[in-house]
Coordinates of C-alpha atoms in Angstrom, one line a residue:
M1 CA -11.4 16.1 17.1
G2 CA -7.5 15.9 17.0
R3 CA -5.5 14.3 14.3
L4 CA -4.2 11.4 16.5
R5 CA -7.7 10.4 17.6
S6 CA -9.1 10.5 14.0
I7 CA -6.2 8.4 12.9
A8 CA -6.8 5.8 15.8
K9 CA -10.5 5.6 14.8
E10 CA -9.2 4.5 11.3
L11 CA -6.7 2.1 12.7
H12 CA -9.1 0.3 15.1
P13 CA -8.2 -3.3 13.8
Q14 CA -4.5 -2.6 13.6
I15 CA -4.6 -1.2 17.4
Q16 CA -6.4 -4.2 18.5
H17 CA -3.9 -6.6 16.8
F18 CA -1.1 -4.5 18.3
L19 CA -2.5 -4.8 21.8
E20 CA -3.0 -8.6 21.4
T21 CA 0.6 -9.3 20.2
H22 CA 2.9 -6.4 21.5
T23 CA 5.5 -7.3 23.9
I24 CA 6.9 -4.5 26.1
T25 CA 10.7 -4.3 25.7
N26 CA 11.6 -1.0 27.3
P27 CA 9.2 -0.5 30.3
L28 CA 8.8 2.8 32.0
P29 CA 10.3 3.2 35.6
R30 CA 7.4 2.9 38.1
G31 CA 6.6 2.2 41.8
T32 CA 5.4 -1.1 43.0
K33 CA 2.0 0.3 44.0
T34 CA 1.4 2.6 41.1
E35 CA -2.1 2.1 39.6
V36 CA -2.6 5.4 37.6
P37 CA -0.6 5.7 34.2
V38 CA 2.2 8.1 34.3
D39 CA 2.2 11.2 32.2
I40 CA 3.2 10.5 28.6
Q41 CA 5.8 12.9 27.5
P42 CA 5.1 14.9 24.1
S43 CA 6.7 13.4 21.1
N44 CA 8.9 15.2 18.5
L45 CA 6.8 14.1 15.6
G46 CA 4.7 17.3 15.3
F47 CA 1.8 16.4 17.7
N48 CA 1.1 18.4 20.7
E49 CA 0.4 17.4 24.2
E50 CA -3.3 18.1 23.9
E51 CA -3.6 15.7 20.9
E52 CA -1.8 13.0 22.7
D53 CA -4.0 13.4 26.0
E54 CA -7.1 13.2 23.8
L55 CA -5.8 10.0 22.1
V56 CA -5.1 8.4 25.6
S57 CA -8.6 9.2 26.8
Y58 CA -10.1 7.7 23.6
L59 CA -8.0 4.5 23.7
C60 CA -8.7 3.8 27.5
L61 CA -12.5 4.1 26.7
N62 CA -12.5 2.0 23.6
F63 CA -10.1 -0.9 24.3
T64 CA -10.7 -3.2 27.3
K65 CA -7.0 -4.2 27.1
L66 CA -6.2 -0.8 28.5
Q67 CA -8.6 -1.1 31.4
D68 CA -6.8 -4.2 32.8
F69 CA -4.4 -3.1 35.7
S70 CA -2.7 -6.4 35.8
V71 CA -0.6 -5.3 32.9
D72 CA 2.0 -2.5 32.7
L73 CA -0.4 0.1 31.5
P74 CA 2.0 3.2 31.3
S75 CA 4.5 1.3 29.2
L76 CA 1.9 -0.2 26.9
I77 CA 0.2 3.1 26.4
K78 CA 3.6 4.6 25.6
D79 CA 4.3 2.0 22.9
L80 CA 0.8 2.2 21.5
I81 CA 1.0 6.0 21.2
H82 CA 4.4 5.5 19.4
F83 CA 2.8 3.1 17.0
I84 CA -0.1 5.3 16.1
Q85 CA 2.2 8.3 15.7
M86 CA 4.4 6.3 13.2
E87 CA 1.4 5.3 11.3
A88 CA 0.3 8.9 11.2
V89 CA 3.7 10.0 9.6
K90 CA 4.1 7.0 7.4
D91 CA 2.8 9.0 4.4
N92 CA 5.1 11.7 5.2
E93 CA 8.4 9.7 4.9
M94 CA 10.9 10.7 2.7
D95 CA 13.3 8.6 0.6
G96 CA 15.8 9.3 -2.2
F97 CA 13.4 8.2 -5.0
S98 CA 10.5 10.3 -4.1
L99 CA 12.6 13.5 -3.6
F100 CA 13.5 13.4 -7.4
N101 CA 9.8 13.9 -8.1
M102 CA 8.7 16.2 -5.2
T103 CA 6.9 19.5 -5.8
E104 CA 6.1 22.6 -3.8
Q105 CA 2.6 21.2 -3.3
D106 CA 4.0 17.9 -1.8
I107 CA 5.8 20.0 0.7
F108 CA 2.9 22.1 1.4
L109 CA 1.0 19.0 2.3
M110 CA 3.4 17.7 4.8
L111 CA 3.3 17.6 8.5
P112 CA 5.0 20.7 10.0
G113 CA 8.0 18.9 11.4
K114 CA 8.8 17.5 7.9
V115 CA 9.0 20.7 5.8
G116 CA 12.2 22.0 6.9
P117 CA 14.3 18.9 6.3
A118 CA 12.4 18.2 3.0
R119 CA 13.4 21.7 1.5
K120 CA 17.0 21.3 2.7
I121 CA 17.3 17.8 1.1
L122 CA 15.5 19.0 -2.0
T123 CA 18.1 21.8 -2.5
L124 CA 20.9 19.4 -2.0
V125 CA 19.5 17.1 -4.6
T126 CA 19.1 19.9 -7.1
Q127 CA 22.7 20.9 -6.5
E128 CA 23.9 17.2 -6.9
K129 CA 22.0 17.1 -10.2
E130 CA 23.7 20.1 -11.5
K131 CA 27.1 18.6 -10.5
W132 CA 26.3 15.3 -12.3
K133 CA 25.3 17.3 -15.4
Q134 CA 28.5 19.2 -15.5
T135 CA 30.4 15.9 -14.8
E136 CA 28.8 14.3 -17.8
E137 CA 29.5 17.2 -20.0
T138 CA 33.3 17.2 -18.9
C139 CA 33.6 13.6 -19.5
K140 CA 32.0 13.7 -23.0
G141 CA 34.4 16.6 -23.9
E142 CA 37.4 14.6 -22.6
Q143 CA 36.3 11.6 -24.7
N144 CA 36.0 13.7 -27.9
V145 CA 39.6 15.0 -27.4
I146 CA 41.1 11.6 -26.8
E147 CA 39.4 10.3 -30.0
A148 CA 40.7 13.1 -32.0
L149 CA 44.1 12.9 -30.6
E150 CA 44.2 9.1 -31.4
G151 CA 42.8 9.7 -34.9
T152 CA 45.6 12.2 -35.7
A153 CA 48.3 9.9 -34.4
F154 CA 47.0 7.1 -36.6
K155 CA 47.0 9.2 -39.7
E156 CA 50.5 10.4 -39.1
E157 CA 52.0 7.0 -38.6
D158 CA 50.1 5.0 -41.1
G159 CA 49.4 7.5 -43.8
L160 CA 46.3 6.4 -46.0
S161 CA 46.2 2.9 -44.4
T162 CA 42.8 1.6 -43.2
P163 CA 42.1 0.5 -39.6
G164 CA 43.7 -2.9 -39.0
T165 CA 46.2 -2.8 -41.9
V166 CA 49.7 -1.4 -42.4
A167 CA 50.7 0.9 -45.3
S168 CA 53.3 -0.7 -47.7
G169 CA 56.8 0.4 -47.0
S170 CA 56.1 1.4 -43.4
T171 CA 56.8 -0.3 -40.2
P172 CA 54.1 -1.5 -37.7
R173 CA 53.2 1.4 -35.4
A174 CA 53.7 1.3 -31.7
A175 CA 50.7 1.0 -29.7
S176 CA 49.4 4.4 -28.5
P177 CA 49.4 4.8 -24.6
V178 CA 46.0 6.5 -24.9
S179 CA 44.5 3.7 -27.1
D180 CA 45.9 1.1 -24.6
A181 CA 44.4 2.8 -21.6
L182 CA 41.1 3.1 -23.4
K183 CA 41.1 -0.7 -24.4
E184 CA 42.0 -1.7 -20.9
E185 CA 39.1 0.5 -19.5
T186 CA 36.7 -1.0 -22.1
S187 CA 37.7 -4.5 -21.3
T188 CA 37.3 -3.9 -17.6
C189 CA 33.8 -2.4 -18.0
S190 CA 32.7 -5.1 -20.3
Q191 CA 33.7 -7.7 -17.7
E192 CA 31.8 -5.8 -14.9
H193 CA 28.6 -5.4 -16.9
K194 CA 28.5 -8.7 -18.8
P195 CA 24.9 -9.3 -19.7
L196 CA 23.0 -12.3 -18.4
P197 CA 22.2 -14.9 -20.9
G198 CA 18.5 -15.4 -22.2
P199 CA 15.6 -12.9 -22.0
S200 CA 16.9 -11.2 -18.8
C201 CA 20.0 -9.7 -20.5
D202 CA 18.4 -6.4 -21.0
L203 CA 17.0 -6.2 -17.6
A204 CA 20.1 -6.3 -15.4
S205 CA 20.1 -2.3 -15.6
F206 CA 16.6 -2.5 -14.0
I207 CA 17.8 -3.6 -10.7
P208 CA 18.0 -0.6 -8.4
T209 CA 20.8 0.5 -5.9
Y210 CA 19.0 0.1 -2.8
S211 CA 19.5 2.0 0.4
P212 CA 21.8 0.5 3.1
L213 CA 18.9 -0.9 5.2
I214 CA 17.3 -2.8 2.2
S215 CA 20.8 -3.9 1.0
D216 CA 21.5 -5.5 4.5
L217 CA 18.2 -7.2 4.7
L218 CA 18.5 -8.6 1.2
K219 CA 21.9 -10.0 2.1
T220 CA 20.7 -11.6 5.3
G221 CA 17.4 -12.8 3.8
E222 CA 15.2 -10.8 6.1
I223 CA 13.6 -8.5 3.7
N224 CA 10.1 -9.3 4.9
K225 CA 10.9 -6.9 7.9
E226 CA 10.8 -4.0 5.4
W227 CA 8.9 -5.4 2.6
D228 CA 6.8 -2.4 1.8
K229 CA 9.9 -0.1 1.7
F230 CA 11.7 -2.6 -0.5
I231 CA 8.9 -2.7 -2.9
E232 CA 8.5 1.2 -2.8
E233 CA 12.3 1.7 -3.6
T234 CA 12.0 -0.7 -6.6
A235 CA 8.8 0.8 -8.0
Y236 CA 10.1 4.4 -7.9
Y237 CA 13.4 3.3 -9.5
L238 CA 11.4 1.5 -12.2
A239 CA 8.8 4.2 -12.7
G240 CA 11.5 6.5 -14.1
K241 CA 12.5 4.0 -16.8
G242 CA 9.4 4.6 -18.7
N243 CA 9.4 1.3 -20.8
F244 CA 8.8 -1.1 -18.1
E245 CA 5.1 -1.9 -19.0
T246 CA 4.5 -5.3 -20.6
R247 CA 3.6 -8.6 -18.9
G248 CA 6.6 -10.3 -20.4
I249 CA 9.0 -7.9 -18.8
Y250 CA 7.4 -8.3 -15.5
A251 CA 7.9 -12.0 -15.5
D252 CA 11.4 -11.9 -16.7
F253 CA 12.3 -9.1 -14.2
G254 CA 10.6 -11.2 -11.3
R255 CA 12.6 -14.2 -12.3
L256 CA 15.9 -12.2 -12.4
M257 CA 15.1 -10.7 -9.0
Y258 CA 14.5 -14.1 -7.6
Q259 CA 17.7 -15.5 -8.9
K260 CA 19.6 -12.5 -7.4
F261 CA 17.6 -12.3 -4.1
P262 CA 16.0 -15.7 -3.2
C263 CA 14.6 -14.3 -0.1
I264 CA 11.8 -12.4 -2.0
G265 CA 10.2 -15.7 -3.1
H266 CA 6.7 -16.7 -1.8
K267 CA 5.4 -20.3 -1.5
A268 CA 1.7 -19.4 -2.0
F269 CA 2.3 -19.0 -5.9
S270 CA 3.3 -21.5 -8.5
D271 CA 6.3 -19.2 -9.4
P272 CA 7.9 -17.9 -6.2
W273 CA 8.5 -14.5 -7.7
K274 CA 4.8 -13.9 -8.6
Y275 CA 4.0 -12.4 -5.3
F276 CA 6.8 -9.8 -5.7
N277 CA 5.6 -9.1 -9.3
K278 CA 2.0 -8.5 -8.1
K279 CA 3.0 -6.1 -5.2
L280 CA 5.4 -4.3 -7.6
S281 CA 2.8 -3.9 -10.4
Q282 CA 0.2 -2.4 -7.7
K283 CA 2.8 0.1 -6.4
L284 CA 3.7 1.2 -9.9
R285 CA 0.1 1.6 -10.9
N286 CA -0.3 3.9 -7.8
I287 CA 2.7 5.9 -8.5
R288 CA 1.9 6.5 -12.1
W289 CA -1.7 7.4 -11.2
K290 CA -0.4 10.1 -8.8
W291 CA 2.1 11.5 -11.4
N292 CA -0.6 11.6 -14.0
A293 CA -3.0 13.3 -11.5
R294 CA -0.4 15.8 -10.4
S295 CA 0.4 16.8 -14.1
K296 CA -3.4 17.5 -14.5
G297 CA -3.6 19.4 -11.4
I298 CA -5.9 16.8 -9.7
V299 CA -5.3 16.5 -6.0
P300 CA -5.9 12.8 -4.8
S301 CA -8.9 12.1 -2.6
T302 CA -6.9 10.6 0.2
T303 CA -4.5 13.8 0.5
K304 CA -5.1 15.8 3.5
K305 CA -6.3 19.3 2.3
R306 CA -6.9 22.5 4.2
K307 CA -10.6 23.1 4.6
L308 CA -11.6 26.7 3.9
E309 CA -14.9 27.7 5.5
P310 CA -17.3 28.9 2.9
V311 CA -18.4 32.5 2.9
L312 CA -22.1 32.1 4.1
N313 CA -25.0 34.2 3.1
N314 CA -26.6 36.3 5.9
S315 CA -29.9 34.7 5.1
V316 CA -29.3 32.2 8.0
P317 CA -28.9 34.4 10.9
K318 CA -29.3 31.8 13.7
E319 CA -27.9 28.3 14.5
Q320 CA -31.4 26.8 14.9
M321 CA -34.4 26.7 12.7
T322 CA -37.5 24.7 12.2
M323 CA -37.9 22.1 9.4
A324 CA -40.5 24.6 7.7
E325 CA -38.1 27.4 7.7
A326 CA -35.3 25.2 6.2
D327 CA -37.8 23.9 3.6
K328 CA -38.6 27.4 2.6
I329 CA -34.9 28.1 2.0
F330 CA -34.3 24.8 0.1
K331 CA -37.3 25.4 -2.2
E332 CA -36.2 28.9 -3.0
Q333 CA -32.7 27.8 -3.9
L334 CA -33.7 24.8 -5.8
S335 CA -36.0 26.9 -8.0
K336 CA -33.0 28.9 -9.3
P337 CA -30.6 27.8 -12.1
D338 CA -27.8 25.6 -10.9
K339 CA -25.2 28.3 -11.3
N340 CA -27.1 30.7 -9.1
I341 CA -27.8 28.4 -6.1
D342 CA -26.1 29.4 -3.0
R343 CA -24.5 26.2 -2.1
A344 CA -23.0 27.5 1.1
L345 CA -26.3 28.5 2.4
M346 CA -27.9 25.1 1.3
I347 CA -25.1 23.2 3.2
K348 CA -25.4 25.2 6.4
T349 CA -29.2 25.0 6.4
Q350 CA -29.0 21.2 5.9
R351 CA -26.6 21.0 8.8
I352 CA -28.7 23.1 11.1
S353 CA -32.0 21.5 10.4
F354 CA -30.6 17.8 10.4
K355 CA -31.9 16.7 13.8
E356 CA -35.6 17.7 13.2
R357 CA -35.5 16.4 9.6
R358 CA -34.3 13.0 10.8
N359 CA -36.9 12.9 13.5
Y360 CA -39.6 13.5 10.8
V361 CA -38.2 10.9 8.4
E362 CA -37.8 8.2 11.1
R363 CA -41.1 8.8 12.9
K364 CA -43.6 10.2 10.5
H365 CA -42.4 8.7 7.2
D366 CA -44.7 5.8 6.2
G367 CA -42.6 4.4 3.4
D368 CA -44.2 6.4 0.6
L369 CA -41.0 7.7 -1.1
K370 CA -42.7 10.1 -3.5
E371 CA -44.5 11.8 -0.8
L372 CA -41.3 12.0 1.3
L373 CA -39.4 13.8 -1.5
R374 CA -42.3 16.1 -2.2
K375 CA -42.1 17.0 1.4
L376 CA -38.3 17.2 1.6
P377 CA -37.1 17.9 -2.0
I378 CA -33.5 18.3 -0.8
L379 CA -33.5 14.5 -0.2
G380 CA -34.0 13.9 -4.0
K381 CA -30.7 15.4 -5.0
A382 CA -27.6 12.9 -5.0
D383 CA -25.2 15.6 -3.5
Y384 CA -27.4 16.3 -0.6
V385 CA -28.3 12.7 0.0
E386 CA -24.6 12.1 0.4
R387 CA -24.2 14.9 2.8
E388 CA -27.2 13.9 4.8
F389 CA -25.6 10.4 5.0
F390 CA -22.2 11.6 6.4
L391 CA -24.2 13.8 8.9
M392 CA -25.8 10.5 9.9
K393 CA -22.4 8.8 10.0
P394 CA -19.9 11.3 11.3
G395 CA -17.2 8.7 11.7
L396 CA -17.2 8.0 8.0
S397 CA -15.8 10.2 5.2
K398 CA -15.2 9.9 1.4
A399 CA -11.6 9.0 2.0
I400 CA -12.5 6.1 4.3
I401 CA -15.1 4.9 1.8
S402 CA -12.4 5.1 -1.0
D403 CA -9.9 3.0 1.0
N404 CA -12.7 0.4 1.8
W405 CA -13.5 0.1 -1.8
T406 CA -9.8 -0.6 -2.6
E407 CA -9.5 -3.2 0.2
M408 CA -12.8 -4.9 -0.7
L409 CA -12.0 -5.2 -4.5
T410 CA -8.5 -6.6 -3.6
R411 CA -10.0 -9.3 -1.5
L412 CA -12.8 -10.0 -4.1
D413 CA -10.1 -10.5 -6.7
K414 CA -8.6 -13.3 -4.6
V415 CA -12.0 -14.9 -3.9
L416 CA -13.6 -14.6 -7.4
N417 CA -10.3 -15.1 -9.2
T418 CA -10.7 -11.8 -11.2
D419 CA -7.2 -10.4 -10.5
N420 CA -5.4 -9.1 -13.6
G421 CA -2.1 -10.8 -12.5
D422 CA 1.0 -9.0 -13.5
E423 CA -0.4 -6.7 -16.1
D424 CA 0.2 -3.1 -15.4
E425 CA -3.2 -1.4 -16.0
A426 CA -4.6 1.7 -14.5
G427 CA -7.4 -0.4 -12.9
P428 CA -10.8 -1.9 -14.0
G429 CA -13.1 0.3 -15.9
N430 CA -16.8 0.7 -15.5
K431 CA -17.7 -2.3 -17.6
E432 CA -14.9 -4.6 -15.9
L433 CA -15.9 -3.5 -12.5
L434 CA -19.6 -4.0 -13.1
E435 CA -18.8 -7.6 -14.2
V436 CA -17.1 -8.1 -10.9
I437 CA -20.1 -6.7 -8.9
Q438 CA -22.6 -8.8 -10.9
K439 CA -20.4 -11.9 -10.3
L440 CA -20.5 -11.2 -6.5
E441 CA -24.2 -10.7 -6.6
C442 CA -24.7 -14.2 -8.3
K443 CA -22.5 -15.7 -5.5
I444 CA -24.5 -14.5 -2.6
Q445 CA -28.2 -14.3 -3.9
F446 CA -30.9 -16.7 -2.7
F447 CA -31.5 -19.9 -4.5
H448 CA -34.9 -18.9 -5.5
K449 CA -35.0 -15.3 -6.8
G450 CA -38.8 -15.0 -6.7
K451 CA -40.0 -11.3 -7.7
S452 CA -36.2 -10.2 -7.9
A453 CA -36.1 -11.1 -11.6
K454 CA -38.7 -8.4 -12.5
N455 CA -36.7 -5.6 -10.6
P456 CA -33.0 -6.7 -10.5
L457 CA -30.9 -4.5 -8.3
I458 CA -28.6 -3.4 -11.3
S459 CA -29.8 -3.1 -14.8
I460 CA -28.6 -1.6 -18.1
V461 CA -31.0 -0.1 -20.6
K462 CA -30.5 1.6 -24.0
T463 CA -31.3 5.4 -24.3
S464 CA -34.4 4.5 -26.2
E465 CA -35.7 2.1 -23.4
L466 CA -35.1 4.6 -20.5
K467 CA -38.7 6.0 -20.7
K468 CA -40.1 2.4 -20.6
V469 CA -38.4 1.7 -17.2
A470 CA -41.4 1.3 -14.8
T471 CA -41.2 2.5 -11.4
K472 CA -44.3 2.0 -9.0
R473 CA -44.8 3.4 -5.6
D474 CA -44.1 0.0 -3.9
D475 CA -40.9 -0.7 -5.9
P476 CA -37.6 -0.7 -4.0
P477 CA -35.0 1.8 -5.2
R478 CA -32.5 0.2 -7.5
L479 CA -29.7 1.2 -10.0
V480 CA -30.3 1.7 -13.7
F481 CA -27.4 2.4 -16.1
V482 CA -28.0 4.0 -19.5
E483 CA -26.0 2.5 -22.4
A484 CA -25.1 4.4 -25.6
D485 CA -25.3 2.6 -28.9
N486 CA -21.4 2.2 -28.9
G487 CA -21.6 0.3 -25.6
T488 CA -20.3 2.9 -23.3
L489 CA -22.3 3.9 -20.0
I490 CA -23.5 7.5 -20.2
N491 CA -25.9 7.9 -17.3
A492 CA -27.0 6.3 -14.0
F493 CA -30.2 6.7 -12.0
V494 CA -31.5 5.5 -8.7
V495 CA -35.0 4.4 -9.6
G496 CA -37.8 3.3 -7.3
G497 CA -40.9 4.3 -5.4
G498 CA -42.1 6.4 -8.3
I499 CA -39.1 8.6 -8.4
E500 CA -35.7 8.7 -10.1
M501 CA -32.5 10.4 -9.0
E502 CA -29.5 10.9 -11.3
V503 CA -26.2 9.9 -9.7
N504 CA -22.6 9.7 -10.8
M505 CA -22.2 7.0 -13.6
N506 CA -18.9 5.8 -12.0
I507 CA -19.8 2.3 -10.7
K508 CA -18.4 2.8 -7.2
D509 CA -20.1 6.3 -6.8
A510 CA -23.4 5.0 -8.1
L511 CA -23.5 1.9 -5.8
A512 CA -22.5 4.0 -2.9
H513 CA -25.2 6.6 -3.5
L514 CA -27.8 3.6 -3.8
V515 CA -26.7 2.5 -0.3
Y516 CA -26.8 6.1 1.1
S517 CA -30.3 6.5 -0.2
Y518 CA -31.6 3.6 1.7
Y519 CA -30.1 5.1 5.0
V520 CA -31.2 8.6 4.2
W521 CA -34.8 7.6 3.1
D522 CA -35.0 5.1 6.1
L523 CA -35.8 2.1 4.0
T524 CA -35.1 -1.6 4.5
Y525 CA -33.4 -3.8 1.8
P526 CA -35.6 -6.3 0.1
K527 CA -34.2 -9.8 1.0
N528 CA -33.3 -10.5 -2.6
Y529 CA -31.0 -7.5 -2.7
Q530 CA -28.2 -9.2 -0.9
L531 CA -25.5 -7.1 -2.4
L532 CA -26.6 -4.1 -0.5
G533 CA -26.2 -5.8 2.8
F534 CA -22.7 -6.9 1.7
L535 CA -22.0 -3.3 0.8
Q536 CA -23.4 -2.2 4.1
V537 CA -20.9 -4.5 6.1
Y538 CA -17.7 -4.3 4.0
L539 CA -17.9 -0.8 2.4
L540 CA -19.4 1.2 5.3
G541 CA -18.3 -1.1 8.1
D542 CA -21.9 -1.3 9.6
E543 CA -22.8 -4.6 11.3
K544 CA -25.4 -3.3 13.6
N545 CA -28.1 -2.9 11.2
K546 CA -29.4 -6.5 10.6
F547 CA -30.9 -7.8 7.3
V548 CA -32.0 -11.1 6.0
M549 CA -29.0 -13.2 4.9
S550 CA -29.1 -16.1 2.4
Q551 CA -27.3 -19.3 2.8
N552 CA -25.1 -18.3 -0.1
Y553 CA -24.3 -15.0 1.6
L554 CA -23.0 -16.7 4.7
K555 CA -20.9 -19.2 2.9
F556 CA -19.3 -16.6 0.7
T557 CA -18.7 -14.0 3.6
K558 CA -16.9 -16.9 5.5
L559 CA -14.6 -17.4 2.6
F560 CA -14.2 -13.8 2.0
G561 CA -13.4 -13.1 5.6
E562 CA -10.6 -15.7 5.6
T563 CA -8.7 -13.6 3.0
D564 CA -8.3 -10.8 5.6
K565 CA -6.2 -13.3 7.6
E566 CA -3.8 -14.1 4.8

């Protein structure tokens, strides 16, 4: 699948909105009886003609607006392709602030058309830094010479007199030209940089020098046209300051920015600068997280990486095999110590035998989870359950799930009033996120819990209590966290149906694995597990698989859906 088509799949809502609201301003020349869209010329953004042809085919099949010949289809498709391409290269945009922190790895991850300009600009920036450094050293040297000369003249004229007095028997000295020049320059500078009164007096230096585009929009009051770029330039400038962290500084800086640029105000908040503060705080957290991850050698999950094909063992000589042959390989590999397992062989075998295994699970599985995992032990391991799920849902990926988590939690902050405001934090920890999830579960559950109180979807037990967790054959899978004596979470398990499967103790990963398990094991949610249905719709984007919904669920999701329109 081409890059543009993959991007178009992820941008489905934005494309739909574009088609509904877009007005064609520069139509293509065409005849009066033309019914077939004209050829779209390849762009200069690094995408080839085949990718754009594939994108056009995908768009025409999936959007009814592009099947209506009453509109100017060639011009509309041309504008839509340009919109998608610009979205594709948005993450590869270069600005003066990001270049100061760019590394060779950043250039390696860029689209082909951006690498050359990035290297040239990076070289120029390095040269300019050297010039600035030399200029600063020269200025400091000249200042020292001036001070030395002025001190010598003072001693020659005044003898042992102290500053501000005249020695007895001597005449008042004439003002030194050097001294007068320095005083005049100092007076001018103090007038230009006169601090503002009040708590904002130290924050004047935090206001960036914006690019010409942003400066013009701030002057005309139309900054909403490039709001994201405005926030980005501000955040990169402040990130280099290092001491811009406390909540009080955020409030004072937002107030100062609003006084200087009233167009950044927002009426939805009690203080008009709070919306600016919130967006700035989020961007700063994102920048600092990336810098910290980069310093530790961690590649962000949303970064596009080159995929290297694993070196496969010759134990799988053919592209088709029966489930019995696959099970033999699985059991042989799983009997080895973890470090000796041939994971490339396991992954390929799982992929090749996928269809036959799904046929068995969906047609012959009677709901006995323990018997299913005895027959297919690979489906009892969290890593392979996750791979099985993505084989079932090829349109999803870990990056998409991660983005959906971010969007869902942001909207939950608004609805549940759990947002941290202007505080610059790295994000909610496991305990804080778990509280948000449990609060959500309370909002959407049935009025009468019934048997759900015995087996709650999420429970926390002490290490000593883990062995007492009962799991009968007819119990639905649920999530159990193990808590140490000091209150930290140390383990997480999917428990139910007489089995237990260890999963990542990160709250997001653990909940995602629980939902994956229901798909892979072909189970239906108990009606009291409304949270699983919520995650199915808003985390996986799956509205086709129906489940029983409570009145509380319907009310909450209606309110939750309205936040997407804001």
